[in-house]
Amino acid sequence: MMNFMAIYKTLSSCFVFCLICATTACSMDTEPETGSDLIKGEMPPSLMLEPGNLKLETGMVRDLLFISEKNQLVISEEGRKDSNLLKIDLESAKPIGRILPVGSPPNQLFSFTNLSVSDDELSVYDTDQFRFARIKLGDGGEFNIDSVAAIDLVEYFVEDAFFFNDLVYGIPLVAYSDSLHPRFVRASLSKKIISPIGSITRECYEGNEVVETPKQILGMAASAMPMVRPGGDFFALAYRDRDLFEIYDSEGEAIVWSEGPDYFCPHFKMRETKYGTQPLNVTDVSRRAYLDIATSSKYLYLLYSGKVKSPSDATGEYSAFAAKIIFKVDWNTGKLLATYEAPFLISKMEVNANGNTFYVVPFEGDSRVESLVIPDGQLKL
């Protein structure tokens, strides 16, 4: 990677988004080549979101998915005894269906995260079993839990997985070998073949300091949330512990990597305990970057924290795992287009196809889903 010194001097004096892209005219429609030109832009002022009509009591929410063709919201709930998927009709704001994780081995599912829909199939990742699955949707949009294609990714302890260009992509927490820690593992649902692609770098720069993560926990420090662009031509990663998001092509190569407003590195180290050598997240230094990622038909949205993980205010106001700021990003360039501010702290979000309504989980009460809307006349921002 390039020398980032000039970037950090700029970041210390102004609130900016720094983009490294193929060229200043980078466009994903023309498959840009990786390059090192730097584009800088001032952080736009935040636009306040307003409460919408949806206020729904649920179980503890793990994930949200908006299905534009049906104007429905799918909620992954975690109850006291089990998890399930709850489907909400947004016209009436009422539940219209629910399924429990059932099925038989090897396709059995216990939990649902990273929900997405394509080709009349619902993609889910079962973090309890490290299992990715595709569930058929009926003509009316109902779930057919008896029709499941699944693959196990436990070998790499994949933290999240998604469906892209007819293949499964997983984000591994462990190394493939002593010399390789892949950015992704790629798998075929039909052939059950898994192969590593891309790699993770150990070095990260904060000002003049090089922050290097021990190779044993590189995957943990590079933890990220994926999102596929509608149409399936590219996908993005938003990092949890590093102020960075990236946009990738189908070969797992980063074609856009964009540093956030407070660019910072993950701070992890190894320590000796009575149980042996264990990873340590240095919470009084570590900051949380992105809490969630979503996409409309045109734009990428990132829920941004930027707060130190510890200590935390008892009210949650200073909790690193709650935020009010949402970034709107251009899928084609990675450029920040707008920032939105929620009227209360939120921990998860989803957005509709038009990008004018957000479905959010309030931090004070993660068993509720509400809608927030962009004020009339302000969507152009």
Short mmCIF file of C-alpha atoms in Angstrom, two decimals:
data_model
loop_
_atom_site.label_atom_id
_atom_site.label_comp_id
_atom_site.label_asym_id
_atom_site.label_seq_id
_atom_site.Cartn_x
_atom_site.Cartn_y
_atom_site.Cartn_z
CA MET A 1 0.00 0.00 0.00
CA MET A 2 1.00 3.63 -0.38
CA ASN A 3 2.51 5.92 2.27
CA PHE A 4 -0.36 7.45 4.21
CA MET A 5 1.55 10.22 6.04
CA ALA A 6 0.05 13.07 4.05
CA ILE A 7 -3.42 11.71 4.67
CA TYR A 8 -3.11 11.84 8.44
CA LYS A 9 -1.78 15.40 8.49
CA THR A 10 -4.88 16.40 6.57
CA LEU A 11 -7.18 14.43 8.87
CA SER A 12 -5.78 16.13 11.96
CA SER A 13 -6.81 19.55 10.72
CA CYS A 14 -10.18 18.92 9.12
CA PHE A 15 -13.01 16.41 9.10
CA VAL A 16 -12.64 14.67 5.75
CA PHE A 17 -13.23 11.52 3.88
CA CYS A 18 -10.09 10.26 2.13
CA LEU A 19 -10.54 8.09 -0.89
CA ILE A 20 -7.98 6.00 -2.68
CA CYS A 21 -9.39 4.91 -6.01
CA ALA A 22 -8.39 3.89 -9.49
CA THR A 23 -8.51 7.38 -10.97
CA THR A 24 -10.34 10.59 -10.11
CA ALA A 25 -12.98 9.52 -12.62
CA CYS A 26 -13.25 6.03 -11.09
CA SER A 27 -16.50 4.29 -12.03
CA MET A 28 -17.49 0.75 -11.21
CA ASP A 29 -19.53 0.56 -14.37
CA THR A 30 -16.22 0.50 -16.27
CA GLU A 31 -14.43 -1.78 -13.78
CA PRO A 32 -11.74 0.65 -12.55
CA GLU A 33 -8.21 -0.56 -12.01
CA THR A 34 -6.65 -0.29 -8.56
CA GLY A 35 -4.60 2.87 -8.20
CA SER A 36 -3.33 5.39 -5.68
CA ASP A 37 -4.82 8.77 -6.55
CA LEU A 38 -6.15 10.62 -3.50
CA ILE A 39 -9.49 12.42 -3.55
CA LYS A 40 -10.46 14.56 -0.57
CA GLY A 41 -13.78 16.16 0.29
CA GLU A 42 -15.12 18.19 3.19
CA MET A 43 -17.55 16.41 5.47
CA PRO A 44 -21.06 17.64 4.53
CA PRO A 45 -23.30 18.92 7.33
CA SER A 46 -25.61 16.37 8.97
CA LEU A 47 -29.27 16.32 8.03
CA MET A 48 -31.63 15.40 10.89
CA LEU A 49 -33.86 12.40 10.29
CA GLU A 50 -37.45 12.53 11.49
CA PRO A 51 -39.59 9.81 13.13
CA GLY A 52 -41.66 7.78 10.67
CA ASN A 53 -44.86 5.77 11.11
CA LEU A 54 -43.41 2.40 12.06
CA LYS A 55 -43.03 1.51 15.75
CA LEU A 56 -42.96 -2.23 16.27
CA GLU A 57 -42.24 -4.31 19.36
CA THR A 58 -40.20 -7.42 18.54
CA GLY A 59 -37.82 -9.90 20.06
CA MET A 60 -34.15 -8.95 20.27
CA VAL A 61 -33.20 -7.95 16.71
CA ARG A 62 -30.14 -9.53 15.07
CA ASP A 63 -30.66 -8.27 11.53
CA LEU A 64 -33.05 -6.41 9.21
CA LEU A 65 -33.84 -6.81 5.51
CA PHE A 66 -36.03 -4.64 3.26
CA ILE A 67 -37.65 -6.46 0.30
CA SER A 68 -38.56 -3.73 -2.17
CA GLU A 69 -40.70 -5.85 -4.54
CA LYS A 70 -43.07 -6.75 -1.69
CA ASN A 71 -42.66 -3.60 0.46
CA GLN A 72 -41.84 -5.90 3.35
CA LEU A 73 -39.36 -5.88 6.18
CA VAL A 74 -37.83 -9.14 7.38
CA ILE A 75 -36.57 -9.15 10.96
CA SER A 76 -34.25 -11.75 12.41
CA GLU A 77 -35.30 -12.10 16.04
CA GLU A 78 -33.55 -13.83 18.88
CA GLY A 79 -35.99 -14.97 21.52
CA ARG A 80 -35.43 -16.50 24.92
CA LYS A 81 -35.62 -20.04 23.53
CA ASP A 82 -34.98 -19.78 19.82
CA SER A 83 -34.42 -17.51 16.82
CA ASN A 84 -36.85 -16.86 14.00
CA LEU A 85 -37.60 -14.71 10.99
CA LEU A 86 -40.51 -12.29 11.25
CA LYS A 87 -41.96 -10.73 8.10
CA ILE A 88 -43.65 -7.30 8.36
CA ASP A 89 -46.01 -5.75 5.82
CA LEU A 90 -44.98 -2.09 5.78
CA GLU A 91 -48.35 -0.87 4.48
CA SER A 92 -50.17 -2.11 7.56
CA ALA A 93 -47.09 -2.29 9.86
CA LYS A 94 -48.26 -5.75 10.93
CA PRO A 95 -46.57 -9.16 10.99
CA ILE A 96 -47.63 -11.42 8.11
CA GLY A 97 -45.46 -14.46 8.65
CA ARG A 98 -42.88 -16.10 10.86
CA ILE A 99 -40.61 -19.11 10.53
CA LEU A 100 -38.50 -20.93 13.06
CA PRO A 101 -35.08 -22.33 12.19
CA VAL A 102 -35.86 -25.94 11.41
CA GLY A 103 -34.76 -28.60 8.95
CA SER A 104 -32.58 -31.62 9.30
CA PRO A 105 -28.80 -32.06 9.07
CA PRO A 106 -26.79 -31.12 7.12
CA ASN A 107 -29.09 -28.19 6.26
CA GLN A 108 -30.47 -27.44 9.71
CA LEU A 109 -30.43 -23.79 10.79
CA PHE A 110 -30.31 -22.40 14.33
CA SER A 111 -29.96 -18.65 13.74
CA PHE A 112 -30.23 -16.03 10.97
CA THR A 113 -27.84 -13.15 10.23
CA ASN A 114 -26.73 -11.16 7.16
CA LEU A 115 -30.05 -11.49 5.37
CA SER A 116 -30.28 -10.79 1.64
CA VAL A 117 -32.59 -11.69 -1.25
CA SER A 118 -31.71 -12.52 -4.85
CA ASP A 119 -33.22 -14.77 -7.52
CA ASP A 120 -36.23 -15.55 -5.31
CA GLU A 121 -34.00 -16.99 -2.60
CA LEU A 122 -33.22 -15.71 0.88
CA SER A 123 -29.56 -15.92 1.89
CA VAL A 124 -28.76 -16.31 5.58
CA TYR A 125 -25.74 -17.08 7.71
CA ASP A 126 -26.05 -19.26 10.81
CA THR A 127 -23.34 -17.98 13.16
CA ASP A 128 -24.11 -20.71 15.69
CA GLN A 129 -22.98 -23.38 13.24
CA PHE A 130 -20.85 -21.41 10.75
CA ARG A 131 -23.34 -22.46 8.07
CA PHE A 132 -24.43 -20.47 5.02
CA ALA A 133 -27.80 -21.29 3.44
CA ARG A 134 -30.16 -20.25 0.66
CA ILE A 135 -33.89 -20.59 1.38
CA LYS A 136 -36.43 -20.69 -1.46
CA LEU A 137 -39.17 -18.06 -1.48
CA GLY A 138 -42.65 -18.98 -2.71
CA ASP A 139 -44.66 -17.02 -5.28
CA GLY A 140 -46.21 -15.01 -2.48
CA GLY A 141 -42.85 -14.37 -0.88
CA GLU A 142 -43.36 -17.01 1.81
CA PHE A 143 -40.34 -18.91 3.12
CA ASN A 144 -39.92 -22.54 2.18
CA ILE A 145 -37.73 -23.79 4.99
CA ASP A 146 -37.84 -27.32 3.57
CA SER A 147 -35.98 -26.14 0.46
CA VAL A 148 -32.50 -25.24 1.70
CA ALA A 149 -29.06 -25.41 0.08
CA ALA A 150 -26.30 -25.05 2.65
CA ILE A 151 -22.55 -25.23 3.14
CA ASP A 152 -20.50 -25.38 6.34
CA LEU A 153 -17.65 -22.86 6.79
CA VAL A 154 -16.53 -23.90 10.25
CA GLU A 155 -13.02 -24.81 9.06
CA TYR A 156 -12.15 -21.11 8.76
CA PHE A 157 -14.40 -19.90 11.59
CA VAL A 158 -16.15 -17.60 9.13
CA GLU A 159 -17.71 -14.67 10.99
CA ASP A 160 -20.04 -13.70 8.16
CA ALA A 161 -20.91 -14.92 4.68
CA PHE A 162 -22.86 -13.66 1.68
CA PHE A 163 -23.95 -14.75 -1.83
CA PHE A 164 -22.28 -13.03 -4.77
CA ASN A 165 -22.10 -14.03 -8.47
CA ASP A 166 -23.54 -17.49 -7.71
CA LEU A 167 -20.83 -18.20 -5.13
CA VAL A 168 -20.59 -17.98 -1.36
CA TYR A 169 -18.03 -15.55 0.08
CA GLY A 170 -16.99 -15.90 3.71
CA ILE A 171 -14.95 -13.60 5.96
CA PRO A 172 -12.58 -15.88 7.93
CA LEU A 173 -11.34 -15.25 11.45
CA VAL A 174 -8.45 -17.72 11.23
CA ALA A 175 -5.47 -18.02 8.89
CA TYR A 176 -5.28 -20.46 5.99
CA SER A 177 -1.61 -21.13 6.76
CA ASP A 178 1.32 -19.53 8.59
CA SER A 179 2.04 -17.40 5.54
CA LEU A 180 -1.49 -16.60 4.32
CA HIS A 181 -4.49 -15.02 5.97
CA PRO A 182 -7.06 -14.68 3.18
CA ARG A 183 -9.44 -11.75 3.08
CA PHE A 184 -12.17 -14.17 1.91
CA VAL A 185 -12.89 -17.82 1.37
CA ARG A 186 -14.98 -18.55 -1.70
CA ALA A 187 -17.22 -21.59 -2.00
CA SER A 188 -19.64 -23.31 -4.37
CA LEU A 189 -22.92 -24.43 -2.86
CA SER A 190 -23.25 -27.25 -5.37
CA LYS A 191 -19.67 -28.55 -5.40
CA LYS A 192 -18.87 -27.76 -1.74
CA ILE A 193 -15.39 -26.59 -2.75
CA ILE A 194 -13.82 -23.86 -0.60
CA SER A 195 -10.79 -21.80 -1.67
CA PRO A 196 -9.04 -18.74 -0.16
CA ILE A 197 -8.77 -15.46 -2.09
CA GLY A 198 -7.16 -12.12 -1.32
CA SER A 199 -5.10 -11.37 1.78
CA ILE A 200 -5.11 -9.16 4.89
CA THR A 201 -2.27 -6.78 5.67
CA ARG A 202 -0.92 -6.61 9.23
CA GLU A 203 0.22 -3.00 9.08
CA CYS A 204 -1.94 0.06 9.67
CA TYR A 205 -0.81 3.67 10.09
CA GLU A 206 -1.90 6.24 12.69
CA GLY A 207 0.01 9.44 12.05
CA ASN A 208 3.69 8.52 12.19
CA GLU A 209 3.02 5.32 14.10
CA VAL A 210 2.75 1.88 12.55
CA VAL A 211 0.15 -0.27 14.32
CA GLU A 212 0.86 -3.93 13.63
CA THR A 213 -1.56 -6.70 14.59
CA PRO A 214 -0.18 -10.09 15.72
CA LYS A 215 -0.71 -12.56 12.91
CA GLN A 216 -2.53 -14.98 15.22
CA ILE A 217 -5.47 -12.56 15.56
CA LEU A 218 -5.33 -10.76 12.24
CA GLY A 219 -8.81 -11.94 11.29
CA MET A 220 -10.26 -10.68 14.55
CA ALA A 221 -8.73 -7.23 14.07
CA ALA A 222 -9.94 -7.14 10.45
CA SER A 223 -13.53 -8.03 11.36
CA ALA A 224 -15.92 -6.48 8.83
CA MET A 225 -19.53 -6.44 7.64
CA PRO A 226 -20.31 -7.19 3.96
CA MET A 227 -22.91 -5.74 1.60
CA VAL A 228 -23.56 -6.68 -2.05
CA ARG A 229 -24.43 -3.91 -4.47
CA PRO A 230 -27.90 -4.37 -6.03
CA GLY A 231 -27.31 -6.03 -9.37
CA GLY A 232 -24.51 -8.12 -7.92
CA ASP A 233 -21.49 -6.60 -9.68
CA PHE A 234 -19.50 -5.45 -6.63
CA PHE A 235 -19.57 -5.74 -2.85
CA ALA A 236 -18.38 -3.66 0.09
CA LEU A 237 -16.84 -4.26 3.51
CA ALA A 238 -17.21 -1.88 6.48
CA TYR A 239 -14.69 -2.55 9.24
CA ARG A 240 -15.72 -2.81 12.87
CA ASP A 241 -12.43 -1.80 14.52
CA ARG A 242 -10.71 0.17 11.76
CA ASP A 243 -12.04 3.41 10.27
CA LEU A 244 -12.10 1.99 6.75
CA PHE A 245 -14.50 0.66 4.17
CA GLU A 246 -13.65 -1.08 0.91
CA ILE A 247 -15.34 -2.02 -2.34
CA TYR A 248 -14.32 -5.27 -4.04
CA ASP A 249 -14.61 -6.99 -7.39
CA SER A 250 -15.53 -10.65 -7.86
CA GLU A 251 -11.91 -11.77 -7.44
CA GLY A 252 -11.72 -10.34 -3.95
CA GLU A 253 -9.53 -7.43 -5.02
CA ALA A 254 -10.17 -4.04 -3.40
CA ILE A 255 -10.84 -1.50 -6.15
CA VAL A 256 -11.87 1.30 -3.79
CA TRP A 257 -10.67 1.68 -0.21
CA SER A 258 -11.84 4.74 1.68
CA GLU A 259 -10.68 6.06 5.03
CA GLY A 260 -13.29 7.49 7.38
CA PRO A 261 -13.42 10.84 9.18
CA ASP A 262 -11.26 9.83 12.18
CA TYR A 263 -9.05 7.30 10.48
CA PHE A 264 -7.78 4.91 13.15
CA CYS A 265 -6.39 1.40 13.43
CA PRO A 266 -7.47 -1.68 15.40
CA HIS A 267 -5.54 -2.21 18.63
CA PHE A 268 -5.16 -5.88 19.51
CA LYS A 269 -2.32 -7.75 21.17
CA MET A 270 -1.51 -11.14 22.62
CA ARG A 271 -1.17 -11.65 26.39
CA GLU A 272 -0.18 -14.53 28.61
CA THR A 273 -2.84 -15.88 30.96
CA LYS A 274 -3.20 -19.00 33.09
CA TYR A 275 -5.11 -20.46 30.15
CA GLY A 276 -2.24 -19.80 27.75
CA THR A 277 -1.69 -17.05 25.18
CA GLN A 278 -4.94 -15.15 24.60
CA PRO A 279 -5.96 -12.23 22.35
CA LEU A 280 -6.62 -8.90 24.02
CA ASN A 281 -8.61 -6.01 22.62
CA VAL A 282 -7.05 -2.89 24.19
CA THR A 283 -10.40 -1.27 24.91
CA ASP A 284 -9.11 1.98 26.41
CA VAL A 285 -7.44 2.66 23.05
CA SER A 286 -9.57 0.70 20.59
CA ARG A 287 -12.38 2.53 18.87
CA ARG A 288 -15.45 1.15 17.17
CA ALA A 289 -15.73 2.22 13.56
CA TYR A 290 -18.86 0.98 11.72
CA LEU A 291 -21.83 -0.65 13.42
CA ASP A 292 -23.92 -1.57 10.40
CA ILE A 293 -24.05 -1.39 6.61
CA ALA A 294 -27.03 -1.15 4.24
CA THR A 295 -27.78 -0.35 0.59
CA SER A 296 -30.56 1.28 -1.40
CA SER A 297 -30.87 0.75 -5.15
CA LYS A 298 -28.10 3.32 -5.73
CA TYR A 299 -26.17 4.14 -2.57
CA LEU A 300 -24.30 2.56 0.31
CA TYR A 301 -25.10 3.56 3.91
CA LEU A 302 -22.80 3.18 6.93
CA LEU A 303 -23.73 3.57 10.61
CA TYR A 304 -20.66 5.24 12.17
CA SER A 305 -19.54 5.21 15.81
CA GLY A 306 -15.89 6.31 16.10
CA LYS A 307 -16.02 6.02 19.91
CA VAL A 308 -13.53 4.42 22.29
CA LYS A 309 -14.82 1.05 23.48
CA SER A 310 -14.08 1.58 27.17
CA PRO A 311 -15.06 3.13 29.48
CA SER A 312 -18.76 3.55 28.64
CA ASP A 313 -21.29 5.95 30.09
CA ALA A 314 -24.03 4.13 32.00
CA THR A 315 -26.72 5.80 29.91
CA GLY A 316 -25.20 4.48 26.70
CA GLU A 317 -24.56 7.98 25.37
CA TYR A 318 -20.87 7.23 25.07
CA SER A 319 -21.22 3.57 24.21
CA ALA A 320 -19.11 2.62 21.22
CA PHE A 321 -21.84 0.23 20.13
CA ALA A 322 -24.47 2.90 19.51
CA ALA A 323 -24.44 5.84 17.11
CA LYS A 324 -26.54 8.56 15.53
CA ILE A 325 -24.54 9.28 12.35
CA ILE A 326 -25.24 7.55 9.02
CA PHE A 327 -22.97 8.13 6.01
CA LYS A 328 -24.37 8.04 2.48
CA VAL A 329 -21.69 6.81 0.05
CA ASP A 330 -21.49 6.60 -3.74
CA TRP A 331 -21.17 2.95 -4.81
CA ASN A 332 -19.20 4.03 -7.91
CA THR A 333 -16.47 6.07 -6.23
CA GLY A 334 -16.63 5.51 -2.48
CA LYS A 335 -17.14 9.25 -2.05
CA LEU A 336 -19.15 10.54 0.90
CA LEU A 337 -22.29 12.28 -0.42
CA ALA A 338 -24.25 13.11 2.73
CA THR A 339 -24.50 12.46 6.46
CA TYR A 340 -27.74 11.87 8.34
CA GLU A 341 -28.29 12.15 12.08
CA ALA A 342 -30.84 10.06 13.96
CA PRO A 343 -32.79 11.70 16.82
CA PHE A 344 -31.69 8.89 19.17
CA LEU A 345 -28.91 6.33 19.44
CA ILE A 346 -29.32 3.27 17.23
CA SER A 347 -27.49 -0.04 16.97
CA LYS A 348 -28.76 -1.46 13.65
CA MET A 349 -30.31 -0.09 10.48
CA GLU A 350 -31.79 -0.96 7.10
CA VAL A 351 -32.88 1.36 4.26
CA ASN A 352 -35.59 1.15 1.62
CA ALA A 353 -34.91 1.05 -2.12
CA ASN A 354 -35.47 4.80 -2.59
CA GLY A 355 -33.13 5.72 0.25
CA ASN A 356 -35.71 7.94 1.97
CA THR A 357 -36.67 5.71 4.91
CA PHE A 358 -34.45 3.97 7.46
CA TYR A 359 -35.61 1.08 9.64
CA VAL A 360 -33.61 1.20 12.86
CA VAL A 361 -33.19 -0.58 16.18
CA PRO A 362 -32.97 1.93 19.07
CA PHE A 363 -30.02 1.33 21.39
CA GLU A 364 -32.21 1.73 24.47
CA GLY A 365 -34.42 -1.24 23.75
CA ASP A 366 -33.09 -3.66 21.15
CA SER A 367 -36.51 -5.34 20.98
CA ARG A 368 -38.09 -2.59 18.92
CA VAL A 369 -37.93 -1.46 15.28
CA GLU A 370 -38.80 2.10 14.25
CA SER A 371 -38.68 4.04 11.01
CA LEU A 372 -36.84 7.32 10.41
CA VAL A 373 -37.45 9.41 7.32
CA ILE A 374 -35.58 12.06 5.40
CA PRO A 375 -37.57 15.35 5.50
CA ASP A 376 -39.48 16.25 2.35
CA GLY A 377 -37.36 17.98 -0.26
CA GLN A 378 -34.06 16.90 1.29
CA LEU A 379 -33.52 13.52 -0.44
CA LYS A 380 -31.29 15.13 -3.10
CA LEU A 381 -28.66 15.50 -0.38
#
